[in-house]
Short mmCIF file of C-alpha atoms in Angstrom, two decimals:
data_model
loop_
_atom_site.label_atom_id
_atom_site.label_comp_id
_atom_site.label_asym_id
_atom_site.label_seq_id
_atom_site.Cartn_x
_atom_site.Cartn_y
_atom_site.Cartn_z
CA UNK A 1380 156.05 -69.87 1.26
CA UNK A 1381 152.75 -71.21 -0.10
CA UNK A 1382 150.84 -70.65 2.78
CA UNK A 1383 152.34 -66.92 3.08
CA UNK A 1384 151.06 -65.94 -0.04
CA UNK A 1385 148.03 -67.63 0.34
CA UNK A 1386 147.19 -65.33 3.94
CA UNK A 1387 147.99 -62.73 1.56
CA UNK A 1388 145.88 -63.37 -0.94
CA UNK A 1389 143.17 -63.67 1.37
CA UNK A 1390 143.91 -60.77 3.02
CA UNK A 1391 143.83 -58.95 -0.29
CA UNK A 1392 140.48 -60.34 -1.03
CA UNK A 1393 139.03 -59.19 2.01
CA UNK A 1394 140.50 -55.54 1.73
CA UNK A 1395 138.79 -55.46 -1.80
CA UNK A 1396 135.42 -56.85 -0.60
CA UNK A 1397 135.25 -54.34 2.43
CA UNK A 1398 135.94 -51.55 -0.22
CA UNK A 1399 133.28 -52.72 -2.17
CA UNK A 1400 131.19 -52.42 0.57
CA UNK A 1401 132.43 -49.29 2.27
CA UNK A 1402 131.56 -47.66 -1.74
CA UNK A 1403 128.20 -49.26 -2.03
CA UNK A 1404 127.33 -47.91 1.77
CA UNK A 1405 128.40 -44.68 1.49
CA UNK A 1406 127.07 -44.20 -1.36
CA UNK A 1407 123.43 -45.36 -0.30
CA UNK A 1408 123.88 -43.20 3.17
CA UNK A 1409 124.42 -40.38 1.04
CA UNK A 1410 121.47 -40.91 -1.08
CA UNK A 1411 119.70 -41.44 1.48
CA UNK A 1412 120.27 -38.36 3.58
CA UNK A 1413 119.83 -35.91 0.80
CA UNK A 1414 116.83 -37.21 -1.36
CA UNK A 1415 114.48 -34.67 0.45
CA UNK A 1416 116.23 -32.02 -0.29
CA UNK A 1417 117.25 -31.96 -3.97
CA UNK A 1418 114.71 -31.83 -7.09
CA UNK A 1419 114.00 -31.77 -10.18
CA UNK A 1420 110.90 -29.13 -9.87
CA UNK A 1421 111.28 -25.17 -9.19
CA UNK A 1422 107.84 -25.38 -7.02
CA UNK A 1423 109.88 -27.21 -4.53
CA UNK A 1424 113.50 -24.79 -4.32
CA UNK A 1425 113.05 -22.52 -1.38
CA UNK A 1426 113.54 -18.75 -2.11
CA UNK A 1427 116.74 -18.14 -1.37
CA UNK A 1428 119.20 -15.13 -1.95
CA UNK A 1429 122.13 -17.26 -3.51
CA UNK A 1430 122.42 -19.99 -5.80
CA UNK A 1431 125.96 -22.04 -5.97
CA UNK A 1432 126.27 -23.22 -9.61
CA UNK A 1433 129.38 -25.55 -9.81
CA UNK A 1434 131.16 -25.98 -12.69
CA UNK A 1435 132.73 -28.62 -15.11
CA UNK A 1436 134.21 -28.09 -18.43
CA UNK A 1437 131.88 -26.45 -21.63
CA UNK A 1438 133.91 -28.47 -24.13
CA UNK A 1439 134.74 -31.89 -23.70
CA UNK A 1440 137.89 -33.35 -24.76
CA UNK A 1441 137.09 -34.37 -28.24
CA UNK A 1442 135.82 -30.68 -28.31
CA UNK A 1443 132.14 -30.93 -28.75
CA UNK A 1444 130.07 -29.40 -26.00
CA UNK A 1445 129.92 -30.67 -22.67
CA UNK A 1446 125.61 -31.10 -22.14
CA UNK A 1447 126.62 -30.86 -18.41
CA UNK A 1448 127.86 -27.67 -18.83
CA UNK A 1449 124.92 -26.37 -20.57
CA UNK A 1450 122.50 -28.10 -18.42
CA UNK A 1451 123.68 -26.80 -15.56
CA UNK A 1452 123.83 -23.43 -17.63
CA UNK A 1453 119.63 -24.00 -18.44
CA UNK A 1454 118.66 -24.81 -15.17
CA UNK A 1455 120.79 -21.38 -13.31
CA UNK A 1456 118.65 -19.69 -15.80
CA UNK A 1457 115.33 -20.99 -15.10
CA UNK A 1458 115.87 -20.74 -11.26
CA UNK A 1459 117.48 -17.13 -11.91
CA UNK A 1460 114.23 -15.98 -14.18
CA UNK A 1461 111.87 -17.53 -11.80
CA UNK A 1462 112.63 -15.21 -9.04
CA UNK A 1463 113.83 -17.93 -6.55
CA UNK A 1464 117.31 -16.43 -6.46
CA UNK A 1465 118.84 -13.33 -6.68
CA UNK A 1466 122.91 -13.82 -7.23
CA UNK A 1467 124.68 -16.89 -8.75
CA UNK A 1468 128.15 -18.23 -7.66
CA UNK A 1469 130.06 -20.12 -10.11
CA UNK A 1470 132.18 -21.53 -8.34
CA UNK A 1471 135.06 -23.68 -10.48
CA UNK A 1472 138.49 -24.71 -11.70
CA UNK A 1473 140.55 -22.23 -13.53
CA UNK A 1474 144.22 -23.95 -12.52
CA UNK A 1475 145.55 -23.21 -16.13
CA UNK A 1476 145.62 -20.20 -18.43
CA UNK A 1477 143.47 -22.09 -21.10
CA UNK A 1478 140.89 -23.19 -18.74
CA UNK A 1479 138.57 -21.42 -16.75
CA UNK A 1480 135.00 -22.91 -15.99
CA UNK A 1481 133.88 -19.80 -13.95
CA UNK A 1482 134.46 -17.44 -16.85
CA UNK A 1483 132.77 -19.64 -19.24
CA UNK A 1484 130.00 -19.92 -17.01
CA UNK A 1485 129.74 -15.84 -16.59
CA UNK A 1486 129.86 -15.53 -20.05
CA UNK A 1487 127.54 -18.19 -21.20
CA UNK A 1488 124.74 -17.12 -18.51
CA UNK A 1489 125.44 -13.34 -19.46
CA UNK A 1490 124.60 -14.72 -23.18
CA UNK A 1491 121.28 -15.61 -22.07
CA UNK A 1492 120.47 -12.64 -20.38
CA UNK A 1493 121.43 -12.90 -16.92
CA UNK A 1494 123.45 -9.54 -15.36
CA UNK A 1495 126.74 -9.27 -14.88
CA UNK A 1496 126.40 -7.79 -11.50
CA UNK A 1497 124.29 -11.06 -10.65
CA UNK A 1498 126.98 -13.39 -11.01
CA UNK A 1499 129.80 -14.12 -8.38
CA UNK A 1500 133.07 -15.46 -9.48
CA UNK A 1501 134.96 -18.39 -7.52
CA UNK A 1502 138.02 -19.18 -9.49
CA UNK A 1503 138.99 -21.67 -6.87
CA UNK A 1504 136.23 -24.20 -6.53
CA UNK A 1505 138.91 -27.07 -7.93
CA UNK A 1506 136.46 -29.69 -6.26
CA UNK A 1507 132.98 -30.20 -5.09
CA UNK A 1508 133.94 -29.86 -1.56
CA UNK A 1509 136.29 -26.59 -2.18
CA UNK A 1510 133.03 -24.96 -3.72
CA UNK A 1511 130.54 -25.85 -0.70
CA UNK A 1512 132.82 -24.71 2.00
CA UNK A 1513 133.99 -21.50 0.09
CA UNK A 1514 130.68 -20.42 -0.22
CA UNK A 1515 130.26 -20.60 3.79
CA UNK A 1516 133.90 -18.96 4.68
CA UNK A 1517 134.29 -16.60 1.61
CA UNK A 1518 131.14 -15.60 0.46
CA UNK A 1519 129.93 -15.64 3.49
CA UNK A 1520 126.34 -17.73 2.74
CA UNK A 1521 125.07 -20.31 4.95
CA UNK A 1522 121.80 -21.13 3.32
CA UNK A 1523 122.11 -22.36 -0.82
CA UNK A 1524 120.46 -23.72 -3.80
CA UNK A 1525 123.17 -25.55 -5.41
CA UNK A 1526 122.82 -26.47 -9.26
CA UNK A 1527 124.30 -29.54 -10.49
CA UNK A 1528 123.03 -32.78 -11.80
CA UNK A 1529 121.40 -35.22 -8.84
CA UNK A 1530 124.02 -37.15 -8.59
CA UNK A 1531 126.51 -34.77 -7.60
CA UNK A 1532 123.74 -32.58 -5.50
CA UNK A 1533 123.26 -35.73 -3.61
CA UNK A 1534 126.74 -35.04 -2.88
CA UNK A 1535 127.28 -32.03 -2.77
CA UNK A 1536 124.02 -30.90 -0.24
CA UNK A 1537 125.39 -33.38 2.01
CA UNK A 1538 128.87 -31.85 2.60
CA UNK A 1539 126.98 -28.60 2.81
CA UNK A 1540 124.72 -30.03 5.42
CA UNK A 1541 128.21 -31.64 7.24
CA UNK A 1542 129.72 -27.63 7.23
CA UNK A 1543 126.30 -26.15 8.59
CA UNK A 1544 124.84 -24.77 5.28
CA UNK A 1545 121.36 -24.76 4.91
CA UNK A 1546 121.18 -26.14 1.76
CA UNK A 1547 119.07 -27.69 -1.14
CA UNK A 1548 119.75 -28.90 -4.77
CA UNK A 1549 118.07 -28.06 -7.91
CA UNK A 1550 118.66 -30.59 -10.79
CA UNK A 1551 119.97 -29.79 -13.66
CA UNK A 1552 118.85 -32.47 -16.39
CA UNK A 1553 120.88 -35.25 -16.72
CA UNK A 1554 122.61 -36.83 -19.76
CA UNK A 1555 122.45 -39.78 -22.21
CA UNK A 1556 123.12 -42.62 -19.68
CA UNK A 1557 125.46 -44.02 -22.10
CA UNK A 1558 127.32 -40.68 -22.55
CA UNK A 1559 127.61 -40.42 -18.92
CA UNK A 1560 129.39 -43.77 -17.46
CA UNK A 1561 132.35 -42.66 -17.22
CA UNK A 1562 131.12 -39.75 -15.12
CA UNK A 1563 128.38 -41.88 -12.60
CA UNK A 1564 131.35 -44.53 -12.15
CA UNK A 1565 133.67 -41.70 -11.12
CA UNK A 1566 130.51 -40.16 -8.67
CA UNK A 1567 130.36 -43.64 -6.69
CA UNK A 1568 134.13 -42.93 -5.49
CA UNK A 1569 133.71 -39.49 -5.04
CA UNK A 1570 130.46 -40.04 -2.56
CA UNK A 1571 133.34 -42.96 -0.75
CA UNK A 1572 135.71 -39.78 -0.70
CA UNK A 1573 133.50 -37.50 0.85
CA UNK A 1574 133.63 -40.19 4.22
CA UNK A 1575 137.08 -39.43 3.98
CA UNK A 1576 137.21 -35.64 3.75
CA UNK A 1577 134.88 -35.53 6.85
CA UNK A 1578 137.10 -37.62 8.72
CA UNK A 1579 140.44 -36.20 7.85
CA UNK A 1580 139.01 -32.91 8.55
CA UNK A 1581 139.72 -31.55 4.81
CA UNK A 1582 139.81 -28.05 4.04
CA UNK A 1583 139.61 -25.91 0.58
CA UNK A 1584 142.67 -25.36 -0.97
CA UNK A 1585 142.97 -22.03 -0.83
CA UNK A 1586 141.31 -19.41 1.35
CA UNK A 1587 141.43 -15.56 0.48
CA UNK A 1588 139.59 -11.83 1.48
CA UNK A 1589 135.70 -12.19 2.38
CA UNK A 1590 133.25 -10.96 -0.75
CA UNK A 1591 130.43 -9.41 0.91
CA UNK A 1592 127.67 -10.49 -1.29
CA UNK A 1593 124.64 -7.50 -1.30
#
């Protein structure tokens, strides 16, 4: 019986180092394959007709503001008012009543001048992936800036790349490094995930009618 749970242990302890592994690679590979093509500077965004803004939540939980939110917010804004885009998608989760990142994002960006009529609503970007591939299928784009932080462009430019968008990321800036762990420490499974997705052939949630975008 010893020896049983020994081989078990062991096998445990190799499961656990190959995950380790499998993480830390895919989350290099990743890295790797989109550092040319996300930045921090608007000289380097190609003109491009759409911009894919992807949302998280403008409060956090203890209720003070979210500085994700409103950097992403800042940067849509600069790229917007720079002429290097012409429409914004925000593209986000709105599964409850009470919660609805693309209407805070229309509202907020509105605030700061941008037109209504500029700004695309995807109530059903629920995750990163759902986002990308929605703005291929239902809005019908297959070349994007997308506006996040870099370490979910990194991300998310790659699974655009992987579903044959032409695609490049514009940082927003990022936050207190403190502020953030939780959030980076959540990003290193979600770049393992993404391996996953690709293989399992993954899809968006939820489909719907084509929005022909001017």
């Amino acid at each position: 019986m010893k020896k049983v749970i020994k081989n078990i242990f062991k096998i445990f302890l190799l499961l656990v180092v190959a995950g380790i592994i499998f993480i830390a690679w895919a989350n290099y590979s990743i890295r790797k394959e989109s550092s040319a093509f996300v930045s921090y500077n608007i000289s380097d965004v190609p003109e491009t007709k759409v911009a894919l803004l992807l949302g998280t939540g403008k409060n956090l939980n203890n209720g003070m503001p979210n500085a994700y939110f409103y950097n992403r917010i800042q940067a849509a804004i600069d790229l917007y008012k720079s002429g290097k885009i012409k429409y914004i998608i925000v593209s986000g989760d709105n599964s409850t009543k009470d919660y609805n990142e693309p209407e805070d994002m229309q509202l907020t960006l509105m605030k700061y001048g941008i037109p209504k009529d500029r700004i695309i609503m995807d109530h059903a970007g629920f995750r990163t992936l759902d986002s990308v591939v929605r703005a291929k299928d239902i809005f019908g784009q297959k070349k994007l800036v997308i506006i996040s932080q870099k370490f979910h462009n990194e991300r998310a430019v790659f699974l655009a790349k992987k579903n044959g968008i032409e695609a490049f990321g514009y940082n927003a800036n990022d936050v207190n490094k403190y502020a953030g762990l939780k959030t980076n420490l959540r990003e290193y499974l979600a770049k393992a995930k993404v391996y996953w997705d690709l293989l399992f052939g993954v899809q968006p949630k939820f489909g719907g009618e084509k929005v022909i975008i001017p």
